[in-house]
């Protein structure tokens, strides 16, 4: 399996916090965006590639391609940072045998069917069920906007 140094849910995907703070603390050199709509839309892909630092290898894949990619051995020195808009892709990767040590919840904004879960997390009932399933699979799940914030264990919020 590839060397996953972080798995983060953040609906904004590539943006300032991820690129300036999280990449530094994880020392990641590869970012894998797991998002089918972005992977299949040339315009969205161009935006993501334009936002990524030039020294980072960026991959944008749907879930099946991401699972196959992550199942491979990492080249020497590779450090992969996973990003998804919602917890669903990570749950499906976990069920498929790809097991990050933990998933960090960043920003999930308000939308129809979502209610406030924590300071920066709004989640639907289905997404809250996915949180429970990630935890039940033995993967840690935390809320943390920036690296200097303390991790908030999602178990305590459910």
Short mmCIF file of N, CA, C and O in Angstrom, two decimals, residues 6 10 26 75 86 150:
data_model
loop_
_atom_site.label_atom_id
_atom_site.label_comp_id
_atom_site.label_asym_id
_atom_site.label_seq_id
_atom_site.Cartn_x
_atom_site.Cartn_y
_atom_site.Cartn_z
N UNK A 6 -1.74 11.36 5.45
CA UNK A 6 -2.93 12.02 5.96
C UNK A 6 -4.10 11.76 5.02
O UNK A 6 -3.93 11.68 3.81
N UNK A 10 -12.36 17.67 3.22
CA UNK A 10 -12.47 19.12 3.12
C UNK A 10 -13.11 19.43 1.78
O UNK A 10 -12.51 19.18 0.73
N UNK A 26 2.78 17.45 7.36
CA UNK A 26 2.81 16.05 6.93
C UNK A 26 4.02 15.75 6.05
O UNK A 26 4.32 14.58 5.84
N UNK A 75 6.73 4.44 -4.28
CA UNK A 75 8.14 4.62 -4.61
C UNK A 75 8.87 5.18 -3.38
O UNK A 75 8.24 5.77 -2.50
N UNK A 86 -16.18 14.61 1.02
CA UNK A 86 -17.09 14.03 2.01
C UNK A 86 -16.45 12.75 2.57
O UNK A 86 -15.49 12.23 2.00
N UNK A 150 -6.39 21.73 18.47
CA UNK A 150 -6.38 20.38 19.03
C UNK A 150 -7.33 19.48 18.23
O UNK A 150 -8.33 19.94 17.68
#
